[in-house]
PDB file of C-alpha atoms in Angstrom:
ATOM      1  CA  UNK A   1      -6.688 -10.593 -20.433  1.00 45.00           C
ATOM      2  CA  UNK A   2      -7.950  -7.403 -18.309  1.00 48.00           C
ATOM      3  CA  UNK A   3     -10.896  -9.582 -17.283  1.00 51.00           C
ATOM      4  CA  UNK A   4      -8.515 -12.852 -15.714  1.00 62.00           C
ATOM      5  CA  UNK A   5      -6.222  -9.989 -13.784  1.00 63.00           C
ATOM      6  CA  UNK A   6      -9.218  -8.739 -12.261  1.00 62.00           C
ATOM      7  CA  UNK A   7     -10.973 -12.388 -11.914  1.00 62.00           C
ATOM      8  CA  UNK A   8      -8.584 -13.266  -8.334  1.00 64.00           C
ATOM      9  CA  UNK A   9     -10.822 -10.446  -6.630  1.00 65.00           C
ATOM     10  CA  UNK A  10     -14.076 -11.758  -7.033  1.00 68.00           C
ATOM     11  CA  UNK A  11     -15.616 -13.865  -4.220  1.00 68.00           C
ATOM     12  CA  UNK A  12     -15.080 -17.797  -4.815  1.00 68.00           C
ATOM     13  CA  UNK A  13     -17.794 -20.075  -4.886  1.00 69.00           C
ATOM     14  CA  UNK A  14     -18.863 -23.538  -4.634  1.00 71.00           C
ATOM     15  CA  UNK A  15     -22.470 -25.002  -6.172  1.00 67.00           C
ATOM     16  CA  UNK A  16     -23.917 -21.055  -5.448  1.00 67.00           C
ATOM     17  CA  UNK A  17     -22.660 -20.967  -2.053  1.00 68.00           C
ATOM     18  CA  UNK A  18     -20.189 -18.026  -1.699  1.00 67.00           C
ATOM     19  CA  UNK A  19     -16.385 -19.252   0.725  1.00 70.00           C
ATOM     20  CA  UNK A  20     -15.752 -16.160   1.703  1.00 70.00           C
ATOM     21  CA  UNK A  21     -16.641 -16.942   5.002  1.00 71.00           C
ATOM     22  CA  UNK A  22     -14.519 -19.663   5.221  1.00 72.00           C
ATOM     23  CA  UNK A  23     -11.970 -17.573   3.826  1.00 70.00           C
ATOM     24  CA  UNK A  24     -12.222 -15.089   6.431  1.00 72.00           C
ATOM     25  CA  UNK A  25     -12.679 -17.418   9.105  1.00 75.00           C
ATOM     26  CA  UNK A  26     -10.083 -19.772   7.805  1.00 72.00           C
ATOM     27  CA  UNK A  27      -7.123 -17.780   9.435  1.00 72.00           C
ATOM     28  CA  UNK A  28      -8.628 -18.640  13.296  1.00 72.00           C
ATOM     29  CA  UNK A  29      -8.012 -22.275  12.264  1.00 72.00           C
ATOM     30  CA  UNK A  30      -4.022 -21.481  12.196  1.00 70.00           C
ATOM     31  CA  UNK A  31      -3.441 -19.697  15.821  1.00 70.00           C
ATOM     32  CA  UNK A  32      -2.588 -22.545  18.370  1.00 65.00           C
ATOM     33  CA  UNK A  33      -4.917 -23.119  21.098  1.00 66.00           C
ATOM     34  CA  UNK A  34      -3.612 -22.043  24.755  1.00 62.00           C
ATOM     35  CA  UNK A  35      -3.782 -24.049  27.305  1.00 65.00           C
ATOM     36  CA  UNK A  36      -3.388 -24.137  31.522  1.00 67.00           C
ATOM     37  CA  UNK A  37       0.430 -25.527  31.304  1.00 65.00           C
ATOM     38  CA  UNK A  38       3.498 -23.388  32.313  1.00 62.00           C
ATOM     39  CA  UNK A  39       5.841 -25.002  30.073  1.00 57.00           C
ATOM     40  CA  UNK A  40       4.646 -24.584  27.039  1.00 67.00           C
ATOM     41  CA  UNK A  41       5.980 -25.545  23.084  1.00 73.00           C
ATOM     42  CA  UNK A  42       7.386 -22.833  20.746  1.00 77.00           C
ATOM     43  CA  UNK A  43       4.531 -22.017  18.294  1.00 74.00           C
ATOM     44  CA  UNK A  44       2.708 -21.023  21.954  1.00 76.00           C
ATOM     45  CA  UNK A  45       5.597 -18.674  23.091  1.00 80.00           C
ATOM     46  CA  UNK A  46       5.701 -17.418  19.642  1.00 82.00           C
ATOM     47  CA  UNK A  47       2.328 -16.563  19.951  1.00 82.00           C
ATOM     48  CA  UNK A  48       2.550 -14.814  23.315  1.00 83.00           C
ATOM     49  CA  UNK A  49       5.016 -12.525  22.006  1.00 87.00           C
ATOM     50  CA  UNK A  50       3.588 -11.131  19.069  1.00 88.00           C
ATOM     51  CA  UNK A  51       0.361 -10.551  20.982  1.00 87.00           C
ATOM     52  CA  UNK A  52       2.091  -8.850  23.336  1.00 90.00           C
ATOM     53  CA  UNK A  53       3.714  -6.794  20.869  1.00 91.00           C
ATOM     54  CA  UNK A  54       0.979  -6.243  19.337  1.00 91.00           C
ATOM     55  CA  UNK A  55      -0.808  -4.983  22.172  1.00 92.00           C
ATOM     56  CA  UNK A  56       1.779  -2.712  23.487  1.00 91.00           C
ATOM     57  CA  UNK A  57       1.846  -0.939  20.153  1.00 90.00           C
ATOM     58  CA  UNK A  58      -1.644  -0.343  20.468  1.00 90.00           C
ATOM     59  CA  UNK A  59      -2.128   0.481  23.599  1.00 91.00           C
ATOM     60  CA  UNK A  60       0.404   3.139  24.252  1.00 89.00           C
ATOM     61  CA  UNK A  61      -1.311   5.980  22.802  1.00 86.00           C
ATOM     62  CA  UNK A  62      -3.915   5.166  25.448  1.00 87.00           C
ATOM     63  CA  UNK A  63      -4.696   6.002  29.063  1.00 85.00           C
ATOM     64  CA  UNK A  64      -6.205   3.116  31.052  1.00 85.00           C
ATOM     65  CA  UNK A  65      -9.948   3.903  30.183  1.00 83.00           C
ATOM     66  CA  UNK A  66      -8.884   2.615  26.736  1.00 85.00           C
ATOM     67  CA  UNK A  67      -7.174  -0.013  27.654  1.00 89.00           C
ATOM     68  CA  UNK A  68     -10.670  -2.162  27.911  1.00 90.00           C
ATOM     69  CA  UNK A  69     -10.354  -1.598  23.651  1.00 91.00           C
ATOM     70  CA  UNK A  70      -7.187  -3.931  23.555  1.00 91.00           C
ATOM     71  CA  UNK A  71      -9.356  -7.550  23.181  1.00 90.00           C
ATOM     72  CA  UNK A  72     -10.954  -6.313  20.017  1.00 92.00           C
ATOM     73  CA  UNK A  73      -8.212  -3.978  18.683  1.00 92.00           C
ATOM     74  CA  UNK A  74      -5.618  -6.643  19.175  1.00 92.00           C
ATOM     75  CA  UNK A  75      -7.825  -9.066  17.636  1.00 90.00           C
ATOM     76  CA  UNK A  76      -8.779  -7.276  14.297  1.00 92.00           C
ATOM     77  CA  UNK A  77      -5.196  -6.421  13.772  1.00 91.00           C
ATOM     78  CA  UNK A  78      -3.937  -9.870  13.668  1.00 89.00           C
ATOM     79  CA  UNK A  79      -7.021 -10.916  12.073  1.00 88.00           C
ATOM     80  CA  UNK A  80      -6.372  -8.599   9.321  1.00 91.00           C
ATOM     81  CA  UNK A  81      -2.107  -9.444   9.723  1.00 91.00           C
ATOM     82  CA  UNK A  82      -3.101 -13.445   8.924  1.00 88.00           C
ATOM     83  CA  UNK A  83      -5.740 -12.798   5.977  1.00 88.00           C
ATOM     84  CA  UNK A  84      -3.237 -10.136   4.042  1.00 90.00           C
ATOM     85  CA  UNK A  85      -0.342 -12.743   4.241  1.00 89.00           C
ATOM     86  CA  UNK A  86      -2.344 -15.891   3.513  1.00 84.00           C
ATOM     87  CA  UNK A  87      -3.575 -13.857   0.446  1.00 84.00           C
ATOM     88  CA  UNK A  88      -0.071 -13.665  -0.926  1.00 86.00           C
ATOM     89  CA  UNK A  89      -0.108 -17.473  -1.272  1.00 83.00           C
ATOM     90  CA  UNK A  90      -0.716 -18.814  -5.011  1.00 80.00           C
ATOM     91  CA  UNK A  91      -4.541 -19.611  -6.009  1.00 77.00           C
ATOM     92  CA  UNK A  92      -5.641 -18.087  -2.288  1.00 78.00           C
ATOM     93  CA  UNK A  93      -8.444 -14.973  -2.226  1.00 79.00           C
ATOM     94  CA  UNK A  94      -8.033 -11.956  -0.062  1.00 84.00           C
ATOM     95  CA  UNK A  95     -11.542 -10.535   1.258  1.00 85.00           C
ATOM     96  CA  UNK A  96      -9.559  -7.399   2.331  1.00 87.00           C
ATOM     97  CA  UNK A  97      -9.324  -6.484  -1.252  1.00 87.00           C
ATOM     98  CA  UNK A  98     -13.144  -6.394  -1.160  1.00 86.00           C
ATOM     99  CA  UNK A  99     -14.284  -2.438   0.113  1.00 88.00           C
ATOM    100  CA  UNK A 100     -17.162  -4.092   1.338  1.00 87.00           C
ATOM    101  CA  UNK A 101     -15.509  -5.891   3.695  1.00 88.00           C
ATOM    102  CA  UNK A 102     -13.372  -3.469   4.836  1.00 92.00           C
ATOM    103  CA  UNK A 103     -15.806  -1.051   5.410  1.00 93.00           C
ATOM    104  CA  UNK A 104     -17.716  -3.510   7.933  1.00 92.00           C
ATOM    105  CA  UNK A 105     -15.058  -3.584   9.641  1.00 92.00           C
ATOM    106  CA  UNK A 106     -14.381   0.341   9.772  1.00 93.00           C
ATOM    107  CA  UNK A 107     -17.459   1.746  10.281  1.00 94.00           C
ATOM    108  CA  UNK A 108     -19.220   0.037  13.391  1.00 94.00           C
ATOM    109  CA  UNK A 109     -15.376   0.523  14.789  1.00 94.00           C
ATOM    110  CA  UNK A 110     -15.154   4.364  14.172  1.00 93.00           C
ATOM    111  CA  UNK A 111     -18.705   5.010  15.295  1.00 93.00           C
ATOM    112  CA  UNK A 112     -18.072   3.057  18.548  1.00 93.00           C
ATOM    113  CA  UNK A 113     -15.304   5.557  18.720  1.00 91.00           C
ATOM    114  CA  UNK A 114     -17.529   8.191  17.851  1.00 91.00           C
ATOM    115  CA  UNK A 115     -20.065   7.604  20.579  1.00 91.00           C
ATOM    116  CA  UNK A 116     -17.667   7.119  23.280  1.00 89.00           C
ATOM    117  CA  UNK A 117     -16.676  10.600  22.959  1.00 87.00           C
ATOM    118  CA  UNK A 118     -19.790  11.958  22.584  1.00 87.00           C
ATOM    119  CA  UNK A 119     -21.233  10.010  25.436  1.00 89.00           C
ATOM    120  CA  UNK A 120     -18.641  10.466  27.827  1.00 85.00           C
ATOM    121  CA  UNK A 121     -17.497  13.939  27.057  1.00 84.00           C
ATOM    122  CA  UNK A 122     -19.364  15.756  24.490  1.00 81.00           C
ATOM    123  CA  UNK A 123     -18.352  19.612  24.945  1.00 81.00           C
ATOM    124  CA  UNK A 124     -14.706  18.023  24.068  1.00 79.00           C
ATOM    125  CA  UNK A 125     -15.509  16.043  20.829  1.00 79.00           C
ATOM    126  CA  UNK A 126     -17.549  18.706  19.203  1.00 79.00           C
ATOM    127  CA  UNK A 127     -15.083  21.177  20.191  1.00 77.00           C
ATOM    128  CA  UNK A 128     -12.555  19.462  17.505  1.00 76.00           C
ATOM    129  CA  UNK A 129     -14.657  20.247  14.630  1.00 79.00           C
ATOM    130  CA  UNK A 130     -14.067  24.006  15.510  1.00 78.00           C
ATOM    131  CA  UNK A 131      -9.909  25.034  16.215  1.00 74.00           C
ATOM    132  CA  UNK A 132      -9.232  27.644  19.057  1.00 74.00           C
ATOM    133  CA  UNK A 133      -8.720  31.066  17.529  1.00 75.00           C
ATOM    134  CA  UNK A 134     -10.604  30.848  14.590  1.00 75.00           C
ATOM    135  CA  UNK A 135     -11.680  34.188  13.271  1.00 80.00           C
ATOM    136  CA  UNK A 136     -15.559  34.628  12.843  1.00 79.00           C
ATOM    137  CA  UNK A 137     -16.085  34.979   9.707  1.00 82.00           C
ATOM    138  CA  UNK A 138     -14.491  31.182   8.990  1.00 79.00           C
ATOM    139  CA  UNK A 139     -16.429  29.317  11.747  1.00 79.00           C
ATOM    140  CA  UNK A 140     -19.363  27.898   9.293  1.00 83.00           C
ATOM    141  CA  UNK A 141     -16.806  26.934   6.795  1.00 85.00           C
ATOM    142  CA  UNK A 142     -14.240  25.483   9.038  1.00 84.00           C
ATOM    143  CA  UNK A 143     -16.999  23.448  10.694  1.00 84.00           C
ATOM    144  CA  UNK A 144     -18.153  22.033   7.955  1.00 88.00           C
ATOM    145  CA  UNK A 145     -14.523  20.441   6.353  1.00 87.00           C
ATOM    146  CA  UNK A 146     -13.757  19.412  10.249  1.00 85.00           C
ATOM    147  CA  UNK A 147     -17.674  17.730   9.622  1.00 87.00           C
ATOM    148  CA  UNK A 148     -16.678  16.119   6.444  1.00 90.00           C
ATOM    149  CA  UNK A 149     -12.793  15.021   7.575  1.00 88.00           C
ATOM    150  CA  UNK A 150     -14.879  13.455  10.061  1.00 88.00           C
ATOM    151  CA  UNK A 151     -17.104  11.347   8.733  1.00 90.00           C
ATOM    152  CA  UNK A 152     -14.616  10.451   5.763  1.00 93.00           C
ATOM    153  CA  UNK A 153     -12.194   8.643   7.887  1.00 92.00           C
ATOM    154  CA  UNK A 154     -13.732   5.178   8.319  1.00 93.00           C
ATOM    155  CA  UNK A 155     -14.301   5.636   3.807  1.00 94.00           C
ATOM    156  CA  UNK A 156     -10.343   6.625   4.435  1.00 93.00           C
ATOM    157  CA  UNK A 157      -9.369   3.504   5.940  1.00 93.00           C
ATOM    158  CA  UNK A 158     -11.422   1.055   4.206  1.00 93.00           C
ATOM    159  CA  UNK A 159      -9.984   2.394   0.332  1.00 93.00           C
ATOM    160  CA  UNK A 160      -6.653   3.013   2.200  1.00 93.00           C
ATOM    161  CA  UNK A 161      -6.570  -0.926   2.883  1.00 93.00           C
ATOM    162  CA  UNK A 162      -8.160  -1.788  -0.724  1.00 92.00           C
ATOM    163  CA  UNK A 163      -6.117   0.105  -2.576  1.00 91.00           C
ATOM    164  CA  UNK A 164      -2.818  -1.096  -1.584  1.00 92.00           C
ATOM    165  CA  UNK A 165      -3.671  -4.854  -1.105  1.00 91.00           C
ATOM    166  CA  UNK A 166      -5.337  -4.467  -4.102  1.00 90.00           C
ATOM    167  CA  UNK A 167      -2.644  -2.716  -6.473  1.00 89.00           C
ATOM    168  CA  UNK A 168       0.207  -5.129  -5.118  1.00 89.00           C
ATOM    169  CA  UNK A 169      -1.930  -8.532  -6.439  1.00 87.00           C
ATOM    170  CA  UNK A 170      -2.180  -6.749  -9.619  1.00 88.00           C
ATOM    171  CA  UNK A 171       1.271  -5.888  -9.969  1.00 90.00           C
ATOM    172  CA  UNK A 172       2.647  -9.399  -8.830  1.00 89.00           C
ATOM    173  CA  UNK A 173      -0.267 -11.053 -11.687  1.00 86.00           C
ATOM    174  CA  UNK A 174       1.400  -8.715 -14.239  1.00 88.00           C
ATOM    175  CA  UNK A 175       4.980  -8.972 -13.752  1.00 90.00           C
ATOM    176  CA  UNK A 176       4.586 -13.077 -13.032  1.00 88.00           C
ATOM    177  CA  UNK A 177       2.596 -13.266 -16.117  1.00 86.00           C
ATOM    178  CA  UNK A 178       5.462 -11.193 -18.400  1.00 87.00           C
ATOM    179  CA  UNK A 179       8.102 -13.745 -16.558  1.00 89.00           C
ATOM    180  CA  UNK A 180       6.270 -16.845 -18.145  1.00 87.00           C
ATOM    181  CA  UNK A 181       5.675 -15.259 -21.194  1.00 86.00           C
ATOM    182  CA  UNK A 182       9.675 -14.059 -21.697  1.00 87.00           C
ATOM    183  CA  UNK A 183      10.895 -17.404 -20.489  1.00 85.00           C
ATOM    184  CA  UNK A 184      10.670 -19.466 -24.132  1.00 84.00           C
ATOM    185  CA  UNK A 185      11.456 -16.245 -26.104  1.00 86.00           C
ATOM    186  CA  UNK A 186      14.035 -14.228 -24.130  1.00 87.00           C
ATOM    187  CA  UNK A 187      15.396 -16.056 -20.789  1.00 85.00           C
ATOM    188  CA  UNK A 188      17.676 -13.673 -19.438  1.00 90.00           C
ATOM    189  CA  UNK A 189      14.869 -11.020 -19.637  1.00 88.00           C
ATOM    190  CA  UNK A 190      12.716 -13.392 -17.569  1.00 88.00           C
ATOM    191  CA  UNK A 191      15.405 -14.314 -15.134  1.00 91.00           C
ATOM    192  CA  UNK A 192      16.039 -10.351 -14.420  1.00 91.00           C
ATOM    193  CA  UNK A 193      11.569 -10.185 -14.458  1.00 91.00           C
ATOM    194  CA  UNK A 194      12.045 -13.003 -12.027  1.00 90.00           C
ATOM    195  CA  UNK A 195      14.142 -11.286  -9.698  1.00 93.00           C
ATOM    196  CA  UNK A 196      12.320  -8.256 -10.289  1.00 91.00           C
ATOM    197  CA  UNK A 197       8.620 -10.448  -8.573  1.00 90.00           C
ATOM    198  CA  UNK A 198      10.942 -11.890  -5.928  1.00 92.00           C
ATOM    199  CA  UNK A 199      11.668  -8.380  -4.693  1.00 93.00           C
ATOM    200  CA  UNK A 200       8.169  -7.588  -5.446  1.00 92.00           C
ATOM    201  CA  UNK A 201       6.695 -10.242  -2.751  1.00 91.00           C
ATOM    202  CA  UNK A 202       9.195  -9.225  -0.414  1.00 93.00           C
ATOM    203  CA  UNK A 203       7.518  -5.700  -0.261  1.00 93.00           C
ATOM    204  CA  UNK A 204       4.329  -7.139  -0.379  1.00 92.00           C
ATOM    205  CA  UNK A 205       4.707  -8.814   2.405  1.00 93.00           C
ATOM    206  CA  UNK A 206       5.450  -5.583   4.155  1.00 94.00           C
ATOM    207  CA  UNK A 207       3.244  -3.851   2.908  1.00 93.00           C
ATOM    208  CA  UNK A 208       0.288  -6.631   3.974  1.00 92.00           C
ATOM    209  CA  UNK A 209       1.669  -5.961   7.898  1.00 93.00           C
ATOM    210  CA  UNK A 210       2.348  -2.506   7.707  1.00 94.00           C
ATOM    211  CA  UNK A 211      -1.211  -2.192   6.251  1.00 94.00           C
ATOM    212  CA  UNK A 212      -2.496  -4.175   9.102  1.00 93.00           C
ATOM    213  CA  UNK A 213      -0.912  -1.998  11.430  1.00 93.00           C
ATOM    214  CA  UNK A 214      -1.723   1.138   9.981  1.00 94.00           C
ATOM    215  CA  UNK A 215      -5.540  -0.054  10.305  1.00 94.00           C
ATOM    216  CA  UNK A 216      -5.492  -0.547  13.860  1.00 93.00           C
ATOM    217  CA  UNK A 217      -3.468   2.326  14.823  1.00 92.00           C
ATOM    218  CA  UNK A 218      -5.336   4.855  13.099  1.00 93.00           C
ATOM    219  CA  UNK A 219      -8.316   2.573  15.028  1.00 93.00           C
ATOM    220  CA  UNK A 220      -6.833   4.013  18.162  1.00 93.00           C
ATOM    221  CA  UNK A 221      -6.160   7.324  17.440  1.00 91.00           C
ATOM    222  CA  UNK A 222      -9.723   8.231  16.855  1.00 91.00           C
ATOM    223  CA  UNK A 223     -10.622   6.258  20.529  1.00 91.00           C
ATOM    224  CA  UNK A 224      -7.559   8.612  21.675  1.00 89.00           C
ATOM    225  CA  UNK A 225      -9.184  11.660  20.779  1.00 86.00           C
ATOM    226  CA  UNK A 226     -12.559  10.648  22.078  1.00 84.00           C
ATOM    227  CA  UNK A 227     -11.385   9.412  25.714  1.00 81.00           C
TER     228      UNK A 227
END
């Protein structure tokens, strides 16, 4: 039984051929395409707005010499927003629940981050790994866990996005299986198990855009510090 609740996060495939691209590249498929009209329908307005939003929330931590990050930042986000919630759908995969994944997408994003700083103002990125006032005698140790914080955060945000995508399928597999299982023997218990996965969904669907969030904020607070 441990092996099936653990069986939804390996990769699907078909004859060999691994769908994980298609998976990933699935979500595109479901944004409406834009086009040159003023009046436009609904689903397009819709769409305007929450990119807007979206971009706003970004952006505002940033001056204008990051606002030339909001195309890819804004993308990733909703790319990540559309894959966490289609992965809530019955017999669906989520690649974010694969730390592969979500490490190639946070660390070519952090080091881009990285380099910025260091390219356009070095003395100022180096100078966080070492905090104003610190005595002597602390310098070499102090640089060295500011060295290590560093370099941990794109590991940070990949488990940070595993982990909780990854614990919620597991929890909504267990609890749904224990409301089949109750429903010949004890119904009642099921119905309150029931209620119990409906509330459970509800937060996982919260949790899949606050997660989404979370990733590209924390995106734009390292470009913050290195602009």
């Amino acid at each position: 039984m441990n092996l099936s609740f653990f069986d939804q996060f390996s990769s699907p495939s078909l004859l060999g051929i691994p769908l994980i691209l298609i998976s990933m590249t699935f979500p595109a498929l479901l944004l409406p395409s834009l086009d040159n009209r003023w009046i436009t329908n609904r689903t397009s307005t819709l769409q305007l707005w929450a990119i807007n939003l979206i971009t706003k929330q970004l952006m505002t931590p940033l001056n204008k010499k990051g606002h030339k990050w909001a195309l890819i930042l804004t993308s990733l986000m909703i790319f990540l927003l559309l894959i966490n919630l289609l992965g809530l759908l019955p017999y669906t995969f989520t690649p974010t629940t694969q730390l592969s994944m979500n490490l190639a997408l946070a660390f070519p994003l952090w080091l881009a981050t990285l380099i910025t700083g260091l390219r356009n103002q070095p003395s100022v990125s180096l100078g966080h790994l070492l905090p104003e006032g610190t005595p002597t005698p602390l310098i070499p140790a102090l640089v060295l866990i500011e060295t290590t914080s560093l370099l941990i955060r794109p590991l940070a945000l990949g488990v940070r996005l595993t982990a909780n995508l990854t614990a919620g399928h597991l929890l909504i597999q267990l609890i749904s299986t224990a409301t089949v299982a109750l429903f010949t023997t004890m119904p009642l218990v099921s119905l309150l198990t029931f209620l119990g996965l409906f509330l459970l969904t509800i937060l996982e669907v919260a949790v899949a855009m606050i997660q989404a969030y979370v990733f590209g904020l924390l995106l734009t607070l390292y470009l913050q510090e290195n602009i």
